[in-house]
CSV table of C-alpha atoms and ligand atoms in Angstrom, one decimal:
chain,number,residue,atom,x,y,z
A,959,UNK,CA,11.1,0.1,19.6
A,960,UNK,CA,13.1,-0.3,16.6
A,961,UNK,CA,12.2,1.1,12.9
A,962,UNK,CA,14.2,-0.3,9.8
A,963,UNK,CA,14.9,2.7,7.1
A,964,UNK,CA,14.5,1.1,3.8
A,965,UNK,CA,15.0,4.8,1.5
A,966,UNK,CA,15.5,2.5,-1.5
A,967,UNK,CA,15.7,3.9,-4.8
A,968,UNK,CA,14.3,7.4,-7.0
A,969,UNK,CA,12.7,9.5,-5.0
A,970,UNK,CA,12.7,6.8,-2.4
A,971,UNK,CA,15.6,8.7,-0.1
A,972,UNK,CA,14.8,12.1,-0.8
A,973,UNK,CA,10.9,11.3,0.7
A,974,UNK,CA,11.6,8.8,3.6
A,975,UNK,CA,14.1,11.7,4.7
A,976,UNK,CA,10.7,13.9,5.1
A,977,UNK,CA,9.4,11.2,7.3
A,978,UNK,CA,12.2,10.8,9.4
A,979,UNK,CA,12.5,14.4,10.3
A,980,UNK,CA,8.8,14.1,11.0
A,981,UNK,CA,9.5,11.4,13.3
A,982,UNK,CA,12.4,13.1,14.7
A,983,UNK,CA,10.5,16.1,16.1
A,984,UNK,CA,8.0,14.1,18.1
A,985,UNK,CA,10.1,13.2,21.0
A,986,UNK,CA,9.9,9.1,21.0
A,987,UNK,CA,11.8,6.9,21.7
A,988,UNK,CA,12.7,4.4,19.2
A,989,UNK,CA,16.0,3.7,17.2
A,990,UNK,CA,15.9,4.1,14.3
A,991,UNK,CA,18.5,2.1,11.4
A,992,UNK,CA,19.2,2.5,7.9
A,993,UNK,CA,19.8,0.0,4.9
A,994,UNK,CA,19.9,-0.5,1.6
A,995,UNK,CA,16.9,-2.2,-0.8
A,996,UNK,CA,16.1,-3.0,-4.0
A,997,UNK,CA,18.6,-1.5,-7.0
A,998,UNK,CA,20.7,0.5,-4.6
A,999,UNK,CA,21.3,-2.5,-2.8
A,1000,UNK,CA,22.2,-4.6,-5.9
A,1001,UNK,CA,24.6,-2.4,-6.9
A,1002,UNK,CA,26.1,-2.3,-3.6
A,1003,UNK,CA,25.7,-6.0,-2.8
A,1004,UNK,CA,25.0,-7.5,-6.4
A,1005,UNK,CA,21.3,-8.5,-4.7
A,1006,UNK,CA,18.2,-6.5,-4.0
A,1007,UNK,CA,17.3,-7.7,-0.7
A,1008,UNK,CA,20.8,-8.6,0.8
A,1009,UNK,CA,20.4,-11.4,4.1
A,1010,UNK,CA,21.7,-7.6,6.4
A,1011,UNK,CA,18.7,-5.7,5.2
A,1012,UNK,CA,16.5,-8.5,5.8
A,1013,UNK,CA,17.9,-9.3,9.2
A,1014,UNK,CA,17.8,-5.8,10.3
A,1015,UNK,CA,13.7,-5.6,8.7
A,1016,UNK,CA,13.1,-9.1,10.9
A,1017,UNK,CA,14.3,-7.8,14.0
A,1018,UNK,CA,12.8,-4.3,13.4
A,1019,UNK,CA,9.1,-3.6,15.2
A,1020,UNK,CA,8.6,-2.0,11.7
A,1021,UNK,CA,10.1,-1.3,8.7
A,1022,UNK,CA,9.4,2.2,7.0
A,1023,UNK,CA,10.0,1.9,3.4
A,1024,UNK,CA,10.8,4.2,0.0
A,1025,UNK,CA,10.5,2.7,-3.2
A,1026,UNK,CA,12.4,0.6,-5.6
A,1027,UNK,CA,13.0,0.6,-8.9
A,1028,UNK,CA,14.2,1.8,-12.3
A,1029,UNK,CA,14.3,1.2,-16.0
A,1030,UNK,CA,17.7,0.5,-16.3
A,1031,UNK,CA,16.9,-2.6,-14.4
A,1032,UNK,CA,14.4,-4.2,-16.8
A,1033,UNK,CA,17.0,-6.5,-17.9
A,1034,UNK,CA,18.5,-7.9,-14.8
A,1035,UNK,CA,17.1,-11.7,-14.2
A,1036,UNK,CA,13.7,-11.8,-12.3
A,1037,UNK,CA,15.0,-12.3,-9.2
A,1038,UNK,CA,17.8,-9.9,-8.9
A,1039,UNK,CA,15.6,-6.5,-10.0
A,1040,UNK,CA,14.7,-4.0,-7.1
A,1041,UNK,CA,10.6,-5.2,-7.0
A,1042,UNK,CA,12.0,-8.6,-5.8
A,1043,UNK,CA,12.7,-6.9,-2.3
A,1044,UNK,CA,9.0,-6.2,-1.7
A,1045,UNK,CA,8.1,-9.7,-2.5
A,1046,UNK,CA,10.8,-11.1,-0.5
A,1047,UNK,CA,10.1,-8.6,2.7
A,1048,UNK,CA,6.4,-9.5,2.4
A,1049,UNK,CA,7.3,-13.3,1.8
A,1050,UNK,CA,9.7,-13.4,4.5
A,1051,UNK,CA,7.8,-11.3,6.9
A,1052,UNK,CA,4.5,-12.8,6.6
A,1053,UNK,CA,3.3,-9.4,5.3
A,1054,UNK,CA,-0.4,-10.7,4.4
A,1055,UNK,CA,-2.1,-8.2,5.1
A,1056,UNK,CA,-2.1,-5.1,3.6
A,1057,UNK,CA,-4.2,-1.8,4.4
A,1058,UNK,CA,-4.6,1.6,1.6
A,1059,UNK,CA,-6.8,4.0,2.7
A,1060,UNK,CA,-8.0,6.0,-0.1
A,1061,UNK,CA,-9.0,9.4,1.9
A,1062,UNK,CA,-9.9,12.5,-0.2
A,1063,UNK,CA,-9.0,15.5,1.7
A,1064,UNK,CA,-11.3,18.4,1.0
A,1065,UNK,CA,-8.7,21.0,-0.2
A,1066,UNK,CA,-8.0,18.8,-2.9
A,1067,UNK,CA,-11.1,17.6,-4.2
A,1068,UNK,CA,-9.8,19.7,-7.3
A,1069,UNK,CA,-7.0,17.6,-8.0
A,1070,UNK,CA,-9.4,14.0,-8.8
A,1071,UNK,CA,-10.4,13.3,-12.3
A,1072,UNK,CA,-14.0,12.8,-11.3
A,1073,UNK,CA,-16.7,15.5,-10.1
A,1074,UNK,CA,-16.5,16.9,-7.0
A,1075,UNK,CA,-19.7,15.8,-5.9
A,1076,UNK,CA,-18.5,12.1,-6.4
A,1077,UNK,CA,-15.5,12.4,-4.2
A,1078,UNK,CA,-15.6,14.8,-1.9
A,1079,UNK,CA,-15.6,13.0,1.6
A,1080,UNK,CA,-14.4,9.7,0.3
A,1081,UNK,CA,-12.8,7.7,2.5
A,1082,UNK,CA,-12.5,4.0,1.8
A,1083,UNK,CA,-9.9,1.3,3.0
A,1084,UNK,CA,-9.0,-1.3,0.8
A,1085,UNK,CA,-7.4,-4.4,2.3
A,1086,UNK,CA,-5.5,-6.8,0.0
A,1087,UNK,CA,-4.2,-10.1,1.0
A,1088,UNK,CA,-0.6,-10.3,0.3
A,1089,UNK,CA,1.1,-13.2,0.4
A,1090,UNK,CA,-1.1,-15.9,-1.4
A,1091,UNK,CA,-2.6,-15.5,-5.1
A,1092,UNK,CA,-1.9,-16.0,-8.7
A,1093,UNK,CA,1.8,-13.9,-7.6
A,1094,UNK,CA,2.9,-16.9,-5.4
A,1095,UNK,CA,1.3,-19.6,-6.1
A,1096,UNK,CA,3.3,-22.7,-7.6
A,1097,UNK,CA,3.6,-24.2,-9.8
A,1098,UNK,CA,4.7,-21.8,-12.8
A,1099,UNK,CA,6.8,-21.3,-15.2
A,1100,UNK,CA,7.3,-21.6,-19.1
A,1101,UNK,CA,7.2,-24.9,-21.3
A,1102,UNK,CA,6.2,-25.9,-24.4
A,1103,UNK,CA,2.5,-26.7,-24.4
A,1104,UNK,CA,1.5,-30.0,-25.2
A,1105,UNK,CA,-2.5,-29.0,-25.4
A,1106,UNK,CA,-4.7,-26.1,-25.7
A,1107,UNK,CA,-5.4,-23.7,-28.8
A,1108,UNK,CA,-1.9,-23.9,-30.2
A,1109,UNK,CA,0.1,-27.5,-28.9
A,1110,UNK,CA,4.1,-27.6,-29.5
A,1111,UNK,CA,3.9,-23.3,-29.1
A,1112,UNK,CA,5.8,-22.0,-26.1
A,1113,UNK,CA,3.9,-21.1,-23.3
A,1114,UNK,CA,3.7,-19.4,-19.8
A,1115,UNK,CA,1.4,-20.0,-17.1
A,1116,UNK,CA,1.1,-19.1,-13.2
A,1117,UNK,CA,-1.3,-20.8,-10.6
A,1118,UNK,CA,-3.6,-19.1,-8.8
A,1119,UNK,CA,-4.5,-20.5,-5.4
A,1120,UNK,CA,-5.7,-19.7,-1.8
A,1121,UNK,CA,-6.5,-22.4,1.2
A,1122,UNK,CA,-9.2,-21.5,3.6
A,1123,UNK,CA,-6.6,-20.6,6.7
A,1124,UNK,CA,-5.6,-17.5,4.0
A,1125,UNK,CA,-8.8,-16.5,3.5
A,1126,UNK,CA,-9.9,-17.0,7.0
A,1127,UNK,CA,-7.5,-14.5,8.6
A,1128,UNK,CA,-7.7,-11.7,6.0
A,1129,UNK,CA,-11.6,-12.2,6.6
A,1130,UNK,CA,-11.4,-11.4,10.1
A,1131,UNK,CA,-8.7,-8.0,9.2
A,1132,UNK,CA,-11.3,-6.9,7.3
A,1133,UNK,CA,-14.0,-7.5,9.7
A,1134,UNK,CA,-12.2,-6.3,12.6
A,1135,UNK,CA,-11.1,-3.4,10.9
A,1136,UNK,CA,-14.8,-2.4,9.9
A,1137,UNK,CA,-16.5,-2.8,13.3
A,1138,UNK,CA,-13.6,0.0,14.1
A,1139,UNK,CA,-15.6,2.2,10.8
A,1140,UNK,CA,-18.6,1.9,9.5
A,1141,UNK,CA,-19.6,-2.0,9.9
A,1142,UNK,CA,-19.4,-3.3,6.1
A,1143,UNK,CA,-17.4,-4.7,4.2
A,1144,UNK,CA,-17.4,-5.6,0.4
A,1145,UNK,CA,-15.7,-8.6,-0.7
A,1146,UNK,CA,-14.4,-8.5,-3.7
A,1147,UNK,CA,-14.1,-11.9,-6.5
A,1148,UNK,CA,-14.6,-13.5,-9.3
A,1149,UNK,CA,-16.9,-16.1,-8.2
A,1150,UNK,CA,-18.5,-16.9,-11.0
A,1151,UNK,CA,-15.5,-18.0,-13.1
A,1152,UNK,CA,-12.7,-18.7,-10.5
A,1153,UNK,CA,-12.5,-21.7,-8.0
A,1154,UNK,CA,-10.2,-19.8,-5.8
A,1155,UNK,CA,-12.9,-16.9,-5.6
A,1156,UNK,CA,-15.6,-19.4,-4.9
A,1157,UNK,CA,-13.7,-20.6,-1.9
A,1158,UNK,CA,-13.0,-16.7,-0.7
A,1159,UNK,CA,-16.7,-16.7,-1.1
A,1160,UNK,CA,-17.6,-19.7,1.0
A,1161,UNK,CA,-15.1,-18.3,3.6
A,1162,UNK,CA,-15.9,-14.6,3.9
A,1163,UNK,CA,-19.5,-15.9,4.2
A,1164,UNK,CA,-18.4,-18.2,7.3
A,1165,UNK,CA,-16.6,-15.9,9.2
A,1166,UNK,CA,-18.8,-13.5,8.8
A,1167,UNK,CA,-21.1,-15.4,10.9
A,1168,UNK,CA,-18.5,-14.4,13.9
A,1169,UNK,CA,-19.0,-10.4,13.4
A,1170,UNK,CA,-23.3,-10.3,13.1
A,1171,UNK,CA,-22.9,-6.7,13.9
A,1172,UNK,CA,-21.2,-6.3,10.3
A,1173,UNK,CA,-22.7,-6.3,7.3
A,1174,UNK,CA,-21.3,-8.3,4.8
A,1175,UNK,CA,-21.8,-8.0,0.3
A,1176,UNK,CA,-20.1,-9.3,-2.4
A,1177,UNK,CA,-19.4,-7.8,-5.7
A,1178,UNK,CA,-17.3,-9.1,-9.0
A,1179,UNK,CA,-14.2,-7.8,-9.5
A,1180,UNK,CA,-15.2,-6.2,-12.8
A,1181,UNK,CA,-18.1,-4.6,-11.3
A,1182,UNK,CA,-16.3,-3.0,-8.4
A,1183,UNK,CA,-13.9,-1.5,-10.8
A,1184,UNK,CA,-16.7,0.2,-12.4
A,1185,UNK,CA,-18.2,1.2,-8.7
A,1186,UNK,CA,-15.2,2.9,-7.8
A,1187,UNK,CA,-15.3,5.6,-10.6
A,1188,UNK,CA,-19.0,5.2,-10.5
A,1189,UNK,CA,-20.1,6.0,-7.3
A,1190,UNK,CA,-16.7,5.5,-5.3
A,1191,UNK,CA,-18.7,6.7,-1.8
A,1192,UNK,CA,-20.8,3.4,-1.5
A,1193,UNK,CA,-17.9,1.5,-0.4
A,1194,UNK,CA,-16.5,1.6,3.2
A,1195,UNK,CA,-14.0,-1.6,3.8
A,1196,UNK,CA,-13.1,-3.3,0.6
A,1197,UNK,CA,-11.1,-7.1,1.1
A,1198,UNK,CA,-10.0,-9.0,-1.9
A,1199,UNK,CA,-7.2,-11.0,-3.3
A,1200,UNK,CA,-4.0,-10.1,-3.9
A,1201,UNK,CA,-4.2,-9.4,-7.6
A,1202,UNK,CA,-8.0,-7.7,-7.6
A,1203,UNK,CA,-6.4,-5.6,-4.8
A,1204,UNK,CA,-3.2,-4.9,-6.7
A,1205,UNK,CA,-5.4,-3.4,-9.5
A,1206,UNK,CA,-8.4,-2.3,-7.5
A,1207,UNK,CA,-6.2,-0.3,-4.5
A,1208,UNK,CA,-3.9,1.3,-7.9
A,1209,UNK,CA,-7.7,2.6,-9.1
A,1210,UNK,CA,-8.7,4.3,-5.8
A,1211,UNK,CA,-6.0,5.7,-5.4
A,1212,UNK,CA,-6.2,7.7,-8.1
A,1213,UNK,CA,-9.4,8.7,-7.5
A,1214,UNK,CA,-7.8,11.0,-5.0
A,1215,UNK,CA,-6.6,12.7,-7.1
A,1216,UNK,CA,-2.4,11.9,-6.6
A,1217,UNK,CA,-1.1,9.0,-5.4
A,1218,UNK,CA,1.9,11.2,-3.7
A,1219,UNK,CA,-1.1,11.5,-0.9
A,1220,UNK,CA,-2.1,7.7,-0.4
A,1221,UNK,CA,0.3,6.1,2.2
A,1222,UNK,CA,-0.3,1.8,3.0
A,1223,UNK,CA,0.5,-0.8,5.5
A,1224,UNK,CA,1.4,-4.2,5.8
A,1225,UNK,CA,0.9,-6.5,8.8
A,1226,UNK,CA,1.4,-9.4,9.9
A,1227,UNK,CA,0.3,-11.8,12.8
A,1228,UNK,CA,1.9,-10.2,15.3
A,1229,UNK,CA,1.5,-6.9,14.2
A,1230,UNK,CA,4.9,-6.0,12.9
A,1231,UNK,CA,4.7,-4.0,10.0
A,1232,UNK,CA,6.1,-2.4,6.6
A,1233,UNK,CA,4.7,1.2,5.7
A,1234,UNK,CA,5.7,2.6,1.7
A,1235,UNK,CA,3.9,5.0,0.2
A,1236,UNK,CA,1.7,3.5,-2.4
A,1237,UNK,CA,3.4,4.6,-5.7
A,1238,UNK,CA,6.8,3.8,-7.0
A,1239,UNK,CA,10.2,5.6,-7.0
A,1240,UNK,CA,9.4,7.5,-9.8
A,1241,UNK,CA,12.6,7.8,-11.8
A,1242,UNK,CA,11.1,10.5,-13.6
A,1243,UNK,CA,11.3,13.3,-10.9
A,1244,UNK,CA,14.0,11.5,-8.8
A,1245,UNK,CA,16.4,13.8,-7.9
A,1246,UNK,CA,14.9,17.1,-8.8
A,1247,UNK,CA,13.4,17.8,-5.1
A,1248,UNK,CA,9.7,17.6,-6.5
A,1249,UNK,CA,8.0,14.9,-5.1
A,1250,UNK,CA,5.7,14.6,-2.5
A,1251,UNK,CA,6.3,13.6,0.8
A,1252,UNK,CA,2.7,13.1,2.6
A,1253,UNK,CA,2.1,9.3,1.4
A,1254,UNK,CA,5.5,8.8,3.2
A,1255,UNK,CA,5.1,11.1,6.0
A,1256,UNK,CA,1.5,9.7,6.3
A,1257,UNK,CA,2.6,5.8,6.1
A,1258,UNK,CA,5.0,6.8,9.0
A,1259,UNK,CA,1.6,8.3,10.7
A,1260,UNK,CA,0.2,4.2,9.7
A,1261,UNK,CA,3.3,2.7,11.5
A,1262,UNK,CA,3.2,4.6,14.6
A,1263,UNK,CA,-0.5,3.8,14.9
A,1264,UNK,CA,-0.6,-0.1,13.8
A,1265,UNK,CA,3.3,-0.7,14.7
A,1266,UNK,CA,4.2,1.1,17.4
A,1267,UNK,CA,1.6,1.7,19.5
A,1268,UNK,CA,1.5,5.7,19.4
A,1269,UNK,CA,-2.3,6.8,18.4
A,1270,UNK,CA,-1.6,10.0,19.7
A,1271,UNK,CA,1.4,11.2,17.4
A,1272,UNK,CA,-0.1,9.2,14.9
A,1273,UNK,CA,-2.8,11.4,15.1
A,1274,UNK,CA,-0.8,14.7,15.7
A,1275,UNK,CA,1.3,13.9,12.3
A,1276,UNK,CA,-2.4,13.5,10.6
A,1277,UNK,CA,-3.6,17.2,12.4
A,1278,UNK,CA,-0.3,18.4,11.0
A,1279,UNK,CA,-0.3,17.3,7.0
A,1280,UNK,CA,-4.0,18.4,7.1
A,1281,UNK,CA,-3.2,21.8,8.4
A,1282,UNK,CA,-0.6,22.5,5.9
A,1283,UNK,CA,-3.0,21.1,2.8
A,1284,UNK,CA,-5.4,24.1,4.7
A,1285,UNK,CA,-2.4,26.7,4.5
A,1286,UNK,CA,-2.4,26.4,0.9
A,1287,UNK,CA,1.6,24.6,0.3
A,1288,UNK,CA,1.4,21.9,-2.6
A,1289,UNK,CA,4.0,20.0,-4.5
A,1290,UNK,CA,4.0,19.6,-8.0
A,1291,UNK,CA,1.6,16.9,-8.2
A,1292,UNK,CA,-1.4,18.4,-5.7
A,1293,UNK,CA,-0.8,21.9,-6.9
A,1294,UNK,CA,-3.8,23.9,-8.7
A,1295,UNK,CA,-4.5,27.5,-9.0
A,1296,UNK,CA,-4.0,29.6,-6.2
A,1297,UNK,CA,-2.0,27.7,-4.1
A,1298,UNK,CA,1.9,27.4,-3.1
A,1299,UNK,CA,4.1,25.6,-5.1
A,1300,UNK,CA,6.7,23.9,-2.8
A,1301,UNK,CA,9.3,21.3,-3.2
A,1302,UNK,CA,10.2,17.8,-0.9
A,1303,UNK,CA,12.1,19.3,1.6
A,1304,UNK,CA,9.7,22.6,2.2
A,1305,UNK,CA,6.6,20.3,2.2
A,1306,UNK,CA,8.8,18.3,5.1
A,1307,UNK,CA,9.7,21.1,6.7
A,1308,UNK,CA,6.0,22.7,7.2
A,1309,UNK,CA,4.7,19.3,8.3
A,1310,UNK,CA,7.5,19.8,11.2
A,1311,UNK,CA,6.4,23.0,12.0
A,1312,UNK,CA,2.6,22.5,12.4
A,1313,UNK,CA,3.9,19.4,14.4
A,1314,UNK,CA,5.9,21.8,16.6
A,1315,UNK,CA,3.3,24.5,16.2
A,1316,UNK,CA,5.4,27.2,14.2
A,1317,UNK,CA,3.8,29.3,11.6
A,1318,UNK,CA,3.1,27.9,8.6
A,1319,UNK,CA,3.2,30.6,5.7
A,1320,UNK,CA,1.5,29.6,2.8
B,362,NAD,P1,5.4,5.5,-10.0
B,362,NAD,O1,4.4,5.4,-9.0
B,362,NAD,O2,6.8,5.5,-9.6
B,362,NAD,O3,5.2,6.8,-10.9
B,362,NAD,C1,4.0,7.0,-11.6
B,362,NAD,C2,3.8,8.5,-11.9
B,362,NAD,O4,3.4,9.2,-10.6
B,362,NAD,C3,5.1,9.2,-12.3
B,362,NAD,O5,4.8,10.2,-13.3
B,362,NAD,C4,5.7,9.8,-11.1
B,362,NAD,O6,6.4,11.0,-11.3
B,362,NAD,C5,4.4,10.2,-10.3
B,362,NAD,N1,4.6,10.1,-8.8
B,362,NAD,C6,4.8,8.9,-8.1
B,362,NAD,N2,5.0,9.2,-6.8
B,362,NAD,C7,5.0,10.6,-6.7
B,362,NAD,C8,5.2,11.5,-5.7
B,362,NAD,N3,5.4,11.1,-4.4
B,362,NAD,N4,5.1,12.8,-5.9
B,362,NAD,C9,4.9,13.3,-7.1
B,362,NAD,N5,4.7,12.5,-8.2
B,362,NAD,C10,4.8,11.1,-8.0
B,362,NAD,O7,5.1,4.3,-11.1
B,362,NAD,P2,5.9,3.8,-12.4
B,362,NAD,O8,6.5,5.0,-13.1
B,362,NAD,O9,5.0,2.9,-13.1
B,362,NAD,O10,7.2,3.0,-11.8
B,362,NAD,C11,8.5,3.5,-11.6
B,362,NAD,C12,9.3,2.4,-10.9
B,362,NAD,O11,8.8,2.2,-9.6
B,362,NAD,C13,9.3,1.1,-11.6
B,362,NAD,O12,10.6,0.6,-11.6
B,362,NAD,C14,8.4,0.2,-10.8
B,362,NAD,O13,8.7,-1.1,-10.9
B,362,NAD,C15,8.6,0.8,-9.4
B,362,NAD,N6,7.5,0.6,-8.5
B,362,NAD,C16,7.9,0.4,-7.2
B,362,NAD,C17,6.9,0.2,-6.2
B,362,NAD,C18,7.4,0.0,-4.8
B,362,NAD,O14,8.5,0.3,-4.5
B,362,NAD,N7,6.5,-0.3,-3.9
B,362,NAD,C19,5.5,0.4,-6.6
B,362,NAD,C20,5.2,0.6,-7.9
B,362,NAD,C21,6.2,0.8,-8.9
C-alpha cells in the first residue's frame, strides 16, 4: 500500500504531520511519500500540480492531502494558483465522488451556532459529485455579448451540464452508501428551473428502482439550505451536484460547530482515493501551531477505511479523537469554558496516546 503526502500550503504541513504520526503509531504497513502541491509547489516548480506530484498521486492507493492556498496568489493566472491542484487531482484522478460526513460529537454540541436540541446527535453525510457541473463543463469563457439585457457589454458565462452515466453512478454511491446507514437518501436540485437538475431527477428516480429497500425524496436546493439550519436531523444521506454540494457540504459543516472537526473523501471507480480536511489552509493561523488537527487526522481515519482497506484502525483512530474530545483537550477553534486549551502538535500527540493507550491528561 502506498499513500501520497500532499502537506501543501498554511497550516497544510503543520496538520498532515498530526496525521502522519497517527498513522505512524498503528503498525501498518504502507509506504508512505511526500510532495509538493499547490503554491508551495509553484514556487518550487513555477506550477501547482507539477507532472512528479501527479505521478506519485496516480500511482498512490491514496493520496492524503493538506490544503492549498493563499492571498498572495490571487493574482497569478487561473491556472497557475494553488486551488488548480484540487481540480487537476480530481480531474485527473476521476475523483467524482466525494463523501463529508457532518458528525456532531456530543462534547461539543456547545461549539454550533444553533440550539443544542437541534444538533446534538447529528450525523449526516453529504455526497457531492465532483467532476461534472457548472465547474467543468465547456464551453466557457468571456466575449462580448451579442444578445441579452445589455448586447456589445463584455460578458462571462460557464455551462452547466451532466450526462446520465454521471448521474447514474453518483446515484448508486449514494444508494449504496445509505443501505450501509439509515436507508434514505435526499436528492438534492433545482428541478424546477434547471435542465441538468431535471435530468438528475429523471436518473436518481431510475436507479432508485435498483435499491427498493431505500427510500428515496427530493428537495430544491434552496429549500435544503433552509432544512439544514432548520431541522438539520431530518436528513441522513444527502447527493447533489457539484456546485449545490460545494455550498450545501460548506453549510453543514458549520453546523458542527468548527470545520477543523469535519474531515472528507474522494473516490473514484476503483476506489482509490484523496482525503483533505474540509477547510482551507487558513493563512490566518498558519504557522502559529493553533490549528486543529482532527479533520486531518480523521480524513486519514476515511482513507484507511475507504482506501486502504483497514476498518479496524480506522475505527481505533475514531475511539481515539473521541476519547480525547471526552478528556477535555481543545484547540483554539473547539475550545469553550472549562476545557484545555491545546495547540497542533499536543492535540496530535494525545490522539497518539489514546491510540497507544497512554494517559491522556486533560
Ligand atoms: P479556510 O477554511 O482556510 O479558513 C476559514 C476560517 O476557518 C479561518 O478563520 C481559519 O483560521 C479557520 N480554520 C480553518 N481550518 C482550521 C483549523 N483546522 N483549525 C482552526 N481553524 C481553522 O478558508 P478561507 O480563509 O476562505 O481560505 C483560505 C485559503 O484556503 C484560500 O486561499 C482558499 O482558496 C483556500 N482553500 C483551500 C481549500 C483546499 O485546499 N481544499 C479549501 C477551501 C479554501
Amino acid at each position: 500500500m502506498k499513500i501520497a503526502v500532499l502537506p501543501g500550503d498554511g497550516i497544510g504541513t503543520e496538520i498532515v504531520a498530526e496525521a502522519v504520526k497517527v498513522l505512524d503509531v498503528l503498525d501498518l504497513k504502507f509506504e508512505m511519500e511526500s510532495a509538493l502541491v499547490g503554491g508551495a509547489a509553484y514556487e518550487a516548480h513555477g506550477h501547482p500540480l507539477p507532472e512528479s506530484t501527479l505521478k506519485l498521486a496516480k500511482e498512490a492507493d491514496a493520496v492524503l492531502f493538506g490544503a492549498v492556498g493563499d492571498w498572495k496568489y490571487d493574482k497569478l493566472d487561473r491556472p497557475l494558483r494553488p486551488e488548480q491542484a484540487i481540480l487537476g487531482l480530481r480531474k485527473n484522478l476521476g475523483l467524482f465522488a466525494n463523501f463529508r460526513p457532518a458528525i456532531c460529537y456530543e462534547e461539543l454540541v456547545g461549539a454550533s451556532s444553533l440550539k443544542p436540541e437541534l444538533i446534538a446527535g447529528l450525523d449526516i453525510l453529504i455526497i457531492r459529485e465532483l467532476t461534472g457541473d457548472i465547474y467543468f463543463g465547456q464551453p466557457r469563457g468571456r466575449r462580448v455579448a451579442t444578445d441579452g439585457h445589455f448586447p456589445g457589454a463584455e460578458e462571462a458565462f460557464d455551462t452547466m451540464r451532466y450526462s446520465r452515466p454521471e448521474i447514474e453512478r453518483i446515484a448508486r454511491v449514494a444508494f449504496e452508501a445509505a443501505r450501509k446507514r439509515s436507508k434514505r437518501v435526499t436528492s438534492v436540485d433545482k428541478n424546477n428551473v434547471l435542465e441538468t437538475s431535471q435530468l438528475w431527477k429523471d436518473v436518481m428516480l431510475d436507479i432508485a428502482k435498483e435499491y427498493p429497500d431505500v427510500e428515496l425524496d427530493h428537495m430544491l436546493v434552496d429549500n435544503a439550505a433552509m432544512q439544514l439550519v432548520k431541522a438539520p436531523k431530518k436528513f441522513d444521506v444527502v447527493v447533489t451536484g457539484n456546485m449545490f454540494g460545494d455550498i450545501l457540504s460548506d453549510e453543514a459543516a458549520m453546523l458542527t460547530g468548527s470545520i477543523g472537526m469535519l474531515p472528507s473523501a474522494s473516490l473514484n471507480s476503483s476506489n482509490q482515493g484523496l482525503y483533505e480536511p474540509s477547510h482551507g489552509s487558513a493563512p490566518d493561523i498558519a504557522g502559529k501551531g493553533v490549528a486543529n488537527p482532527l479533520a486531518t487526522i480523521l480524513s486519514a481515519a476515511m482513507m484507511l477505511r475507504f482506501s486502504l482497506n483497514q476498518p479496524e484502525a480506522a475505527d481505533r483512530i475514531e475511539s481515539a479523537v473521541k476519547a480525547v474530545l471526552a478528556s477535555g483537550l481543545r484547540t483554539g477553534d473547539i475550545w469553550s469554558e472549562g476545557t484545555k486549551r491545546v495547540g497542533t502538535r499536543e492535540m496530535g500527540d494525545a490522539v497518539v496516546a489514546a491510540i497507544t493507550k497512554k494517559t491522556i491528561t486533560g
